C-alpha cells in the first residue's frame, strides 16, 4: 500500500493570527506520520484586500526543518470574497491529496489525528472522530455518537457533526453538487455536505478516538444565530432546488431547519439569562459580598455543584480557593465528563453535603424535585442563592445601624 496524500484546506478571513498555530499543529501531525502519509496544507485567503504575508516567515517561526517532515504549505487567493463554502471549494480545486480535511482557521487537532483517522476509515468514504467541545465530550446520552451519522438523523433531526474538522473524507467522494451549489451565507455548508453525501449513499465510519478540539469563541459563526438561520434556510433551498431530496425526506429536512432556528433562539435566550446571573454575581462582588462568606455564615461547609457548565465551573473556581469544600459535580452526562473533582450522575449514591447549588438557568424546579428525593442537603439554584445574598447584606446593614 502506497503513502497516503492528505490535503488540509483552511479558509483564512481576517485570521492571520491563527496561521502560525495552524502550521505548528499540522507539522506535529506530519512528524507523527512515520512515513505513512504526507500532508499538503492549503491556506485559502478569502479576503483579496488583505495580504496574509509570506509563509516562509511563519514556517521559520514554527519549525525550521518543516519541509523535511513530509509537509507542503501553499496559499491560494480568491478573486473575491466567496464565504467559507466557496473558499473550501476553491481549496478543493487546487489540492492534490487522496483525502481531504476541512479545518476552520481557529480549529485544533491532535498530532495523532491522521494516523488514527486513516486506521479507522477502512473501506468507508469518510470517517468521523469524537471531539472536545467547551472542554468536554460533545457526544453523550443526549447525542449518542452511533446515531448521528445515520441518514435519518442527518435529514430529520439536525446537523449531527459539530465541525467538518471531525471528518476525513476521500476527495473523490465529495459530491459535485456540493461544489457547484455554493452557499453564500456562512454556517451550514458542512450540514449541506453531509446531506449531499448521504443522498449519494456515501458511507461514514466512526472513530471513537477524541482527536478534534472545537474552540469556542465569540466570533464563531455558530454563535451568530441570525447568520446560522439564514445559512440553514439557504441550505434547504439548495437541497430543494437541485432535487437532492424529495417528498417526505425534503419535508423532514424543512422541519429540521425550522427546529434548528428555534434552537438557535433558545440558546440566545439561555445566554441572556446567564448574563443576568453573571451581572448579579459581579454586582455583589463589587459590593464586597462573596458567596463563600455567605455560605460560611449559613453554616454551609460542604457543597455539590449541579451542572458541569459555564456557571458551574466559575462556582468551582471561586469556592476551591475558600474554606468551603466542593465535594463533587453532579451532571446527567457524568459518564462522558472529566474534571478536577468527582462527577456523579444524579441517580448515583451522592456524597453527603450541606448544600447542592444548581448552576443552571433552566429546569431548576424539576432538578430540585429529583434531587430532593435522593439527598438530604439543602438544594438551591444559583439565582435564588444570589438573591438571598442581597437580602442577607441588607439585613446585616440594618443590624449594624441598630
Short mmCIF file of C-alpha atoms in Angstrom, two decimals:
data_model
loop_
_atom_site.label_atom_id
_atom_site.label_comp_id
_atom_site.label_asym_id
_atom_site.label_seq_id
_atom_site.Cartn_x
_atom_site.Cartn_y
_atom_site.Cartn_z
CA UNK A 1 0.00 0.00 0.00
CA UNK A 2 1.39 3.40 -1.00
CA UNK A 3 1.85 6.52 1.06
CA UNK A 4 -1.42 8.40 1.58
CA UNK A 5 -1.58 12.03 0.47
CA UNK A 6 -3.79 14.27 2.60
CA UNK A 7 -4.86 17.84 1.84
CA UNK A 8 -5.84 20.16 4.70
CA UNK A 9 -7.89 23.12 3.46
CA UNK A 10 -8.10 26.15 5.76
CA UNK A 11 -10.03 29.26 4.69
CA UNK A 12 -8.49 32.43 6.14
CA UNK A 13 -10.57 35.54 6.66
CA UNK A 14 -9.08 38.22 8.90
CA UNK A 15 -7.26 35.34 10.55
CA UNK A 16 -3.53 35.95 10.16
CA UNK A 17 -3.11 35.47 13.91
CA UNK A 18 -4.12 31.80 13.54
CA UNK A 19 -1.68 30.83 10.80
CA UNK A 20 1.36 30.12 12.94
CA UNK A 21 -0.54 27.86 15.32
CA UNK A 22 -2.17 26.01 12.43
CA UNK A 23 1.24 25.32 10.88
CA UNK A 24 2.57 24.13 14.23
CA UNK A 25 -0.18 21.59 14.79
CA UNK A 26 -0.15 20.26 11.21
CA UNK A 27 3.64 19.98 11.44
CA UNK A 28 3.16 17.93 14.62
CA UNK A 29 0.85 15.64 12.64
CA UNK A 30 3.46 15.34 9.88
CA UNK A 31 6.12 14.33 12.39
CA UNK A 32 3.71 11.73 13.76
CA UNK A 33 3.21 10.11 10.34
CA UNK A 34 6.25 7.78 10.41
CA UNK A 35 6.18 7.91 6.61
CA UNK A 36 2.62 6.57 6.31
CA UNK A 37 1.24 9.79 4.82
CA UNK A 38 2.24 13.21 3.52
CA UNK A 39 0.38 16.44 4.22
CA UNK A 40 -0.49 19.36 2.00
CA UNK A 41 -1.67 22.43 3.92
CA UNK A 42 -3.58 24.96 1.82
CA UNK A 43 -4.49 28.35 3.23
CA UNK A 44 -7.28 29.90 1.16
CA UNK A 45 -7.16 33.66 1.64
CA UNK A 46 -10.79 34.75 1.28
CA UNK A 47 -10.13 38.46 1.69
CA UNK A 48 -8.50 39.73 -1.52
CA UNK A 49 -7.91 43.10 0.14
CA UNK A 50 -5.69 41.62 2.86
CA UNK A 51 -2.28 40.05 2.35
CA UNK A 52 -1.65 37.22 4.81
CA UNK A 53 2.11 37.61 4.45
CA UNK A 54 4.96 35.34 3.47
CA UNK A 55 4.52 31.74 4.56
CA UNK A 56 8.28 31.41 4.97
CA UNK A 57 8.01 33.89 7.84
CA UNK A 58 5.53 31.60 9.63
CA UNK A 59 7.36 28.36 8.86
CA UNK A 60 10.67 29.68 10.17
CA UNK A 61 8.93 30.67 13.40
CA UNK A 62 7.22 27.30 13.73
CA UNK A 63 9.66 24.63 12.66
CA UNK A 64 12.93 25.23 10.81
CA UNK A 65 13.05 21.73 9.25
CA UNK A 66 9.35 21.78 8.41
CA UNK A 67 9.59 20.59 4.85
CA UNK A 68 11.65 17.56 5.85
CA UNK A 69 8.66 16.45 7.91
CA UNK A 70 6.60 15.33 4.91
CA UNK A 71 4.62 18.53 4.64
CA UNK A 72 3.96 21.14 1.98
CA UNK A 73 2.32 24.54 2.52
CA UNK A 74 0.63 26.68 -0.11
CA UNK A 75 -1.51 29.80 -0.22
CA UNK A 76 -4.47 30.12 -2.58
CA UNK A 77 -6.05 33.52 -3.27
CA UNK A 78 -9.72 34.12 -4.06
CA UNK A 79 -10.58 36.71 -6.70
CA UNK A 80 -13.37 37.97 -4.44
CA UNK A 81 -14.81 37.09 -1.04
CA UNK A 82 -16.67 33.80 -1.55
CA UNK A 83 -17.59 32.89 2.01
CA UNK A 84 -16.38 29.79 3.81
CA UNK A 85 -18.15 27.35 1.44
CA UNK A 86 -16.70 28.99 -1.65
CA UNK A 87 -13.25 29.16 -0.06
CA UNK A 88 -13.36 25.44 0.71
CA UNK A 89 -14.35 24.69 -2.88
CA UNK A 90 -11.52 26.93 -4.08
CA UNK A 91 -9.11 24.87 -1.99
CA UNK A 92 -10.51 21.65 -3.46
CA UNK A 93 -9.81 22.96 -6.96
CA UNK A 94 -6.12 23.27 -6.12
CA UNK A 95 -5.46 20.36 -3.75
CA UNK A 96 -3.81 17.08 -4.79
CA UNK A 97 -4.46 14.74 -1.85
CA UNK A 98 -6.36 11.47 -1.90
CA UNK A 99 -8.06 12.58 1.31
CA UNK A 100 -9.33 15.98 2.41
CA UNK A 101 -9.78 17.61 5.80
CA UNK A 102 -11.61 20.94 6.05
CA UNK A 103 -10.47 22.99 9.05
CA UNK A 104 -11.56 26.40 10.27
CA UNK A 105 -8.75 28.84 10.98
CA UNK A 106 -9.08 28.52 14.78
CA UNK A 107 -9.51 24.72 14.93
CA UNK A 108 -7.23 22.36 16.84
CA UNK A 109 -6.42 18.72 16.11
CA UNK A 110 -4.20 16.26 17.96
CA UNK A 111 -0.86 15.06 16.49
CA UNK A 112 -2.23 11.52 16.03
CA UNK A 113 -5.27 12.81 14.10
CA UNK A 114 -4.40 11.44 10.66
CA UNK A 115 -2.85 8.15 11.75
CA UNK A 116 -5.96 7.36 13.81
CA UNK A 117 -8.47 8.51 11.18
CA UNK A 118 -6.79 6.52 8.41
CA UNK A 119 -6.76 3.42 10.62
CA UNK A 120 -10.49 3.67 11.27
CA UNK A 121 -11.54 4.70 7.75
CA UNK A 122 -11.38 1.20 6.30
CA UNK A 123 -13.46 0.94 3.12
CA UNK A 124 -15.73 3.85 4.11
CA UNK A 125 -15.96 7.14 2.23
CA UNK A 126 -15.39 9.31 5.31
CA UNK A 127 -14.53 8.81 8.97
CA UNK A 128 -15.87 10.86 11.89
CA UNK A 129 -13.94 11.20 15.15
CA UNK A 130 -15.08 12.36 18.56
CA UNK A 131 -14.23 15.80 19.90
CA UNK A 132 -13.98 18.06 22.90
CA UNK A 133 -16.47 20.93 22.85
CA UNK A 134 -16.34 23.57 25.61
CA UNK A 135 -13.83 21.37 27.42
CA UNK A 136 -15.98 18.22 27.46
CA UNK A 137 -17.06 15.46 25.11
CA UNK A 138 -19.87 16.54 22.82
CA UNK A 139 -21.46 13.13 22.30
CA UNK A 140 -23.34 11.82 25.34
CA UNK A 141 -26.74 10.44 26.35
CA UNK A 142 -28.49 13.33 24.59
CA UNK A 143 -26.46 12.93 21.40
CA UNK A 144 -25.28 9.32 21.00
CA UNK A 145 -22.26 9.09 18.74
CA UNK A 146 -23.55 5.98 16.95
CA UNK A 147 -26.78 7.73 15.98
CA UNK A 148 -25.51 10.93 14.45
CA UNK A 149 -24.11 9.56 11.20
CA UNK A 150 -27.34 7.88 10.17
CA UNK A 151 -29.13 9.25 7.13
CA UNK A 152 -32.40 9.73 9.01
CA UNK A 153 -30.74 11.75 11.76
CA UNK A 154 -28.89 13.95 9.28
CA UNK A 155 -32.08 14.76 7.39
CA UNK A 156 -34.77 14.70 10.07
CA UNK A 157 -33.14 15.93 13.28
CA UNK A 158 -30.17 18.29 13.00
CA UNK A 159 -26.59 18.65 11.86
CA UNK A 160 -25.01 15.77 13.76
CA UNK A 161 -21.37 16.72 13.19
CA UNK A 162 -20.36 19.86 15.06
CA UNK A 163 -17.45 20.68 12.74
CA UNK A 164 -16.04 19.41 9.41
CA UNK A 165 -12.74 19.15 11.30
CA UNK A 166 -14.03 15.87 12.73
CA UNK A 167 -14.23 14.28 9.29
CA UNK A 168 -11.54 12.93 6.99
CA UNK A 169 -13.06 12.45 3.52
CA UNK A 170 -11.95 10.64 0.39
CA UNK A 171 -11.57 13.51 -2.08
CA UNK A 172 -13.25 11.69 -4.96
CA UNK A 173 -16.33 11.07 -2.77
CA UNK A 174 -17.12 14.75 -2.26
CA UNK A 175 -20.31 15.35 -4.30
CA UNK A 176 -20.07 17.57 -7.36
CA UNK A 177 -23.38 19.22 -6.46
CA UNK A 178 -21.88 20.44 -3.14
CA UNK A 179 -19.02 22.06 -5.06
CA UNK A 180 -21.35 23.72 -7.55
CA UNK A 181 -24.14 24.95 -5.24
CA UNK A 182 -22.09 27.26 -3.01
CA UNK A 183 -23.94 28.71 -0.03
CA UNK A 184 -23.42 32.46 0.28
CA UNK A 185 -24.32 32.59 3.98
CA UNK A 186 -21.70 31.11 6.31
CA UNK A 187 -22.61 28.42 8.78
CA UNK A 188 -24.40 25.44 7.22
CA UNK A 189 -22.16 24.35 4.34
CA UNK A 190 -20.94 21.37 6.38
CA UNK A 191 -24.50 20.16 7.07
CA UNK A 192 -25.13 20.61 3.34
CA UNK A 193 -22.08 18.45 2.59
CA UNK A 194 -23.25 15.60 4.85
CA UNK A 195 -26.73 15.70 3.29
CA UNK A 196 -25.25 15.61 -0.24
CA UNK A 197 -23.00 12.68 0.71
CA UNK A 198 -25.90 10.89 2.37
CA UNK A 199 -28.07 11.42 -0.73
CA UNK A 200 -25.33 9.72 -2.77
CA UNK A 201 -25.28 6.87 -0.23
CA UNK A 202 -21.76 7.61 0.95
CA UNK A 203 -20.73 5.57 3.97
CA UNK A 204 -19.40 7.17 7.17
CA UNK A 205 -17.20 5.23 9.60
CA UNK A 206 -16.96 6.01 13.32
CA UNK A 207 -13.75 6.64 15.21
CA UNK A 208 -14.16 6.60 18.98
CA UNK A 209 -10.87 8.50 19.49
CA UNK A 210 -11.13 12.13 20.66
CA UNK A 211 -8.94 13.88 18.09
CA UNK A 212 -10.53 17.28 17.49
CA UNK A 213 -10.90 20.24 19.85
CA UNK A 214 -13.67 22.67 19.00
CA UNK A 215 -12.54 26.15 20.03
CA UNK A 216 -15.50 28.25 21.16
CA UNK A 217 -15.05 31.99 20.71
CA UNK A 218 -17.48 34.87 20.40
CA UNK A 219 -16.58 35.16 16.72
CA UNK A 220 -17.60 31.57 15.92
CA UNK A 221 -20.24 31.56 13.20
CA UNK A 222 -22.34 29.13 15.24
CA UNK A 223 -22.81 31.88 17.84
CA UNK A 224 -24.39 34.22 15.27
CA UNK A 225 -27.98 33.00 15.39
CA UNK A 226 -29.15 35.20 12.53
CA UNK A 227 -26.34 34.06 10.22
CA UNK A 228 -26.93 30.42 11.08
CA UNK A 229 -30.66 30.67 10.46
CA UNK A 230 -30.09 32.36 7.09
CA UNK A 231 -27.50 29.75 6.11
CA UNK A 232 -29.68 26.80 7.11
CA UNK A 233 -32.62 28.21 5.17
CA UNK A 234 -30.32 28.64 2.16
CA UNK A 235 -29.24 25.01 2.64
CA UNK A 236 -32.85 23.86 2.47
CA UNK A 237 -33.48 25.93 -0.65
CA UNK A 238 -30.39 24.47 -2.36
CA UNK A 239 -31.42 20.92 -1.48
CA UNK A 240 -34.92 21.60 -2.83
CA UNK A 241 -33.82 23.46 -5.99
CA UNK A 242 -31.33 20.76 -7.00
CA UNK A 243 -33.63 17.84 -6.21
CA UNK A 244 -31.14 16.37 -3.74
CA UNK A 245 -34.03 15.22 -1.54
CA UNK A 246 -37.68 14.88 -2.44
CA UNK A 247 -41.03 14.00 -0.92
CA UNK A 248 -41.10 13.04 2.74
CA UNK A 249 -37.36 13.47 3.17
CA UNK A 250 -37.47 17.03 1.87
CA UNK A 251 -40.38 17.73 4.20
CA UNK A 252 -38.40 16.25 7.12
CA UNK A 253 -35.44 18.49 6.31
CA UNK A 254 -37.74 21.53 6.25
CA UNK A 255 -38.98 20.64 9.74
CA UNK A 256 -35.39 20.10 10.95
CA UNK A 257 -34.33 23.52 9.61
CA UNK A 258 -37.33 25.16 11.32
CA UNK A 259 -36.47 23.42 14.60
CA UNK A 260 -32.82 24.47 14.23
CA UNK A 261 -33.94 28.11 14.01
CA UNK A 262 -35.96 27.68 17.20
CA UNK A 263 -32.98 26.07 18.91
CA UNK A 264 -30.69 28.97 17.95
CA UNK A 265 -33.13 31.40 19.56
CA UNK A 266 -33.38 29.23 22.68
CA UNK A 267 -29.61 29.30 23.02
CA UNK A 268 -29.64 33.09 22.76
CA UNK A 269 -32.33 33.24 25.45
CA UNK A 270 -30.28 30.93 27.67
CA UNK A 271 -27.20 33.13 27.27
CA UNK A 272 -29.32 36.17 28.07
CA UNK A 273 -30.36 34.57 31.34
CA UNK A 274 -26.75 33.62 32.04
CA UNK A 275 -25.76 37.26 31.51
CA UNK A 276 -28.18 38.36 34.23
CA UNK A 277 -26.75 35.72 36.59
CA UNK A 278 -23.19 36.93 35.97
CA UNK A 279 -24.26 40.56 36.27
CA UNK A 280 -25.93 39.94 39.64
CA UNK A 281 -22.90 37.94 40.80
CA UNK A 282 -20.43 40.67 39.82
CA UNK A 283 -22.63 43.38 41.33
CA UNK A 284 -22.49 41.59 44.69
CA UNK A 285 -18.75 41.10 44.31
CA UNK A 286 -18.24 44.82 43.72
CA UNK A 287 -20.08 45.46 46.99
CA UNK A 288 -17.79 43.06 48.86
CA UNK A 289 -20.46 40.35 49.12
CA UNK A 290 -18.88 36.97 48.42
CA UNK A 291 -20.54 33.58 48.01
CA UNK A 292 -18.01 31.85 50.24
CA UNK A 293 -18.66 34.32 53.08
CA UNK A 294 -22.42 33.91 52.80
CA UNK A 295 -22.21 30.11 52.81
CA UNK A 296 -19.90 30.13 55.82
CA UNK A 297 -22.25 32.40 57.77
CA UNK A 298 -25.09 29.99 56.94
CA UNK A 299 -23.07 27.09 58.39
CA UNK A 300 -22.57 25.59 54.94
CA UNK A 301 -19.21 23.80 54.94
CA UNK A 302 -19.54 21.43 52.00
CA UNK A 303 -21.39 21.67 48.70
CA UNK A 304 -22.00 19.82 45.46
CA UNK A 305 -22.40 21.70 42.18
CA UNK A 306 -25.16 20.55 39.85
CA UNK A 307 -24.27 21.27 36.22
CA UNK A 308 -20.83 20.78 34.64
CA UNK A 309 -21.42 24.10 32.87
CA UNK A 310 -20.04 27.62 32.39
CA UNK A 311 -21.55 28.80 35.68
CA UNK A 312 -20.67 25.56 37.44
CA UNK A 313 -17.01 25.92 36.51
CA UNK A 314 -16.96 29.52 37.73
CA UNK A 315 -18.52 28.42 41.02
CA UNK A 316 -15.93 25.69 41.47
CA UNK A 317 -13.08 28.08 40.70
CA UNK A 318 -14.29 30.59 43.29
CA UNK A 319 -15.00 28.11 46.06
CA UNK A 320 -11.97 25.84 45.70
CA UNK A 321 -9.86 28.78 46.95
CA UNK A 322 -12.06 29.17 50.04
CA UNK A 323 -12.83 27.24 53.21
CA UNK A 324 -15.93 25.75 51.58
CA UNK A 325 -15.32 22.18 50.39
CA UNK A 326 -16.62 21.42 46.90
CA UNK A 327 -17.15 17.67 47.11
CA UNK A 328 -18.28 16.96 43.57
CA UNK A 329 -20.15 17.91 40.44
CA UNK A 330 -23.50 16.33 39.59
CA UNK A 331 -24.42 16.03 35.91
CA UNK A 332 -26.68 13.82 33.80
CA UNK A 333 -23.72 13.14 31.47
CA UNK A 334 -21.17 12.33 34.18
CA UNK A 335 -20.07 9.19 32.29
CA UNK A 336 -18.73 11.38 29.47
CA UNK A 337 -17.04 14.05 31.61
CA UNK A 338 -13.65 14.51 33.24
CA UNK A 339 -12.74 17.14 35.82
CA UNK A 340 -10.57 18.04 38.79
CA UNK A 341 -13.08 16.51 41.20
CA UNK A 342 -15.54 13.61 41.12
CA UNK A 343 -18.59 13.89 38.84
CA UNK A 344 -21.74 11.91 39.70
CA UNK A 345 -24.95 11.24 37.82
CA UNK A 346 -27.98 12.34 39.86
CA UNK A 347 -29.20 8.72 40.03
CA UNK A 348 -25.99 7.59 41.78
CA UNK A 349 -25.28 7.48 45.52
CA UNK A 350 -24.29 11.09 46.17
CA UNK A 351 -21.81 12.24 48.83
CA UNK A 352 -23.34 13.85 51.92
CA UNK A 353 -23.06 17.64 51.65
CA UNK A 354 -24.69 20.64 53.31
CA UNK A 355 -25.95 22.17 50.07
CA UNK A 356 -26.36 21.39 46.38
CA UNK A 357 -26.10 24.52 44.22
CA UNK A 358 -27.80 24.18 40.82
CA UNK A 359 -25.62 26.19 38.44
CA UNK A 360 -28.03 26.18 35.50
CA UNK A 361 -30.60 28.70 34.30
CA UNK A 362 -33.26 26.29 33.02
CA UNK A 363 -35.22 23.39 34.52
CA UNK A 364 -34.49 24.35 38.14
CA UNK A 365 -37.81 23.12 39.56
CA UNK A 366 -37.66 19.64 38.05
CA UNK A 367 -33.99 19.24 39.03
CA UNK A 368 -34.78 20.33 42.59
CA UNK A 369 -37.59 17.79 42.77
CA UNK A 370 -35.44 14.89 41.59
CA UNK A 371 -32.54 15.80 43.89
CA UNK A 372 -34.84 16.16 46.90
CA UNK A 373 -35.77 12.51 46.51
CA UNK A 374 -32.16 11.31 46.84
CA UNK A 375 -30.39 13.89 49.04
CA UNK A 376 -30.98 15.44 52.46
CA UNK A 377 -28.93 18.51 51.50
CA UNK A 378 -30.47 21.88 51.01
CA UNK A 379 -30.95 22.48 47.27
CA UNK A 380 -30.63 25.99 45.88
CA UNK A 381 -30.50 27.44 42.38
CA UNK A 382 -27.81 29.99 41.56
CA UNK A 383 -30.34 32.81 41.01
CA UNK A 384 -32.03 32.08 44.35
CA UNK A 385 -28.66 32.00 46.08
CA UNK A 386 -27.63 35.40 44.70
CA UNK A 387 -30.98 36.90 45.73
CA UNK A 388 -30.53 35.54 49.27
CA UNK A 389 -27.10 37.13 49.43
CA UNK A 390 -28.56 40.54 48.56
CA UNK A 391 -31.17 40.21 51.31
CA UNK A 392 -28.53 38.99 53.77
CA UNK A 393 -26.36 42.03 53.16
CA UNK A 394 -29.31 44.42 53.60
CA UNK A 395 -30.23 42.77 56.91
CA UNK A 396 -26.62 42.98 58.04
CA UNK A 397 -26.58 46.72 57.32
CA UNK A 398 -29.82 47.19 59.28
CA UNK A 399 -28.35 45.33 62.25
CA UNK A 400 -25.22 47.48 62.11
CA UNK A 401 -27.32 50.66 62.23
CA UNK A 402 -29.28 49.32 65.22
#
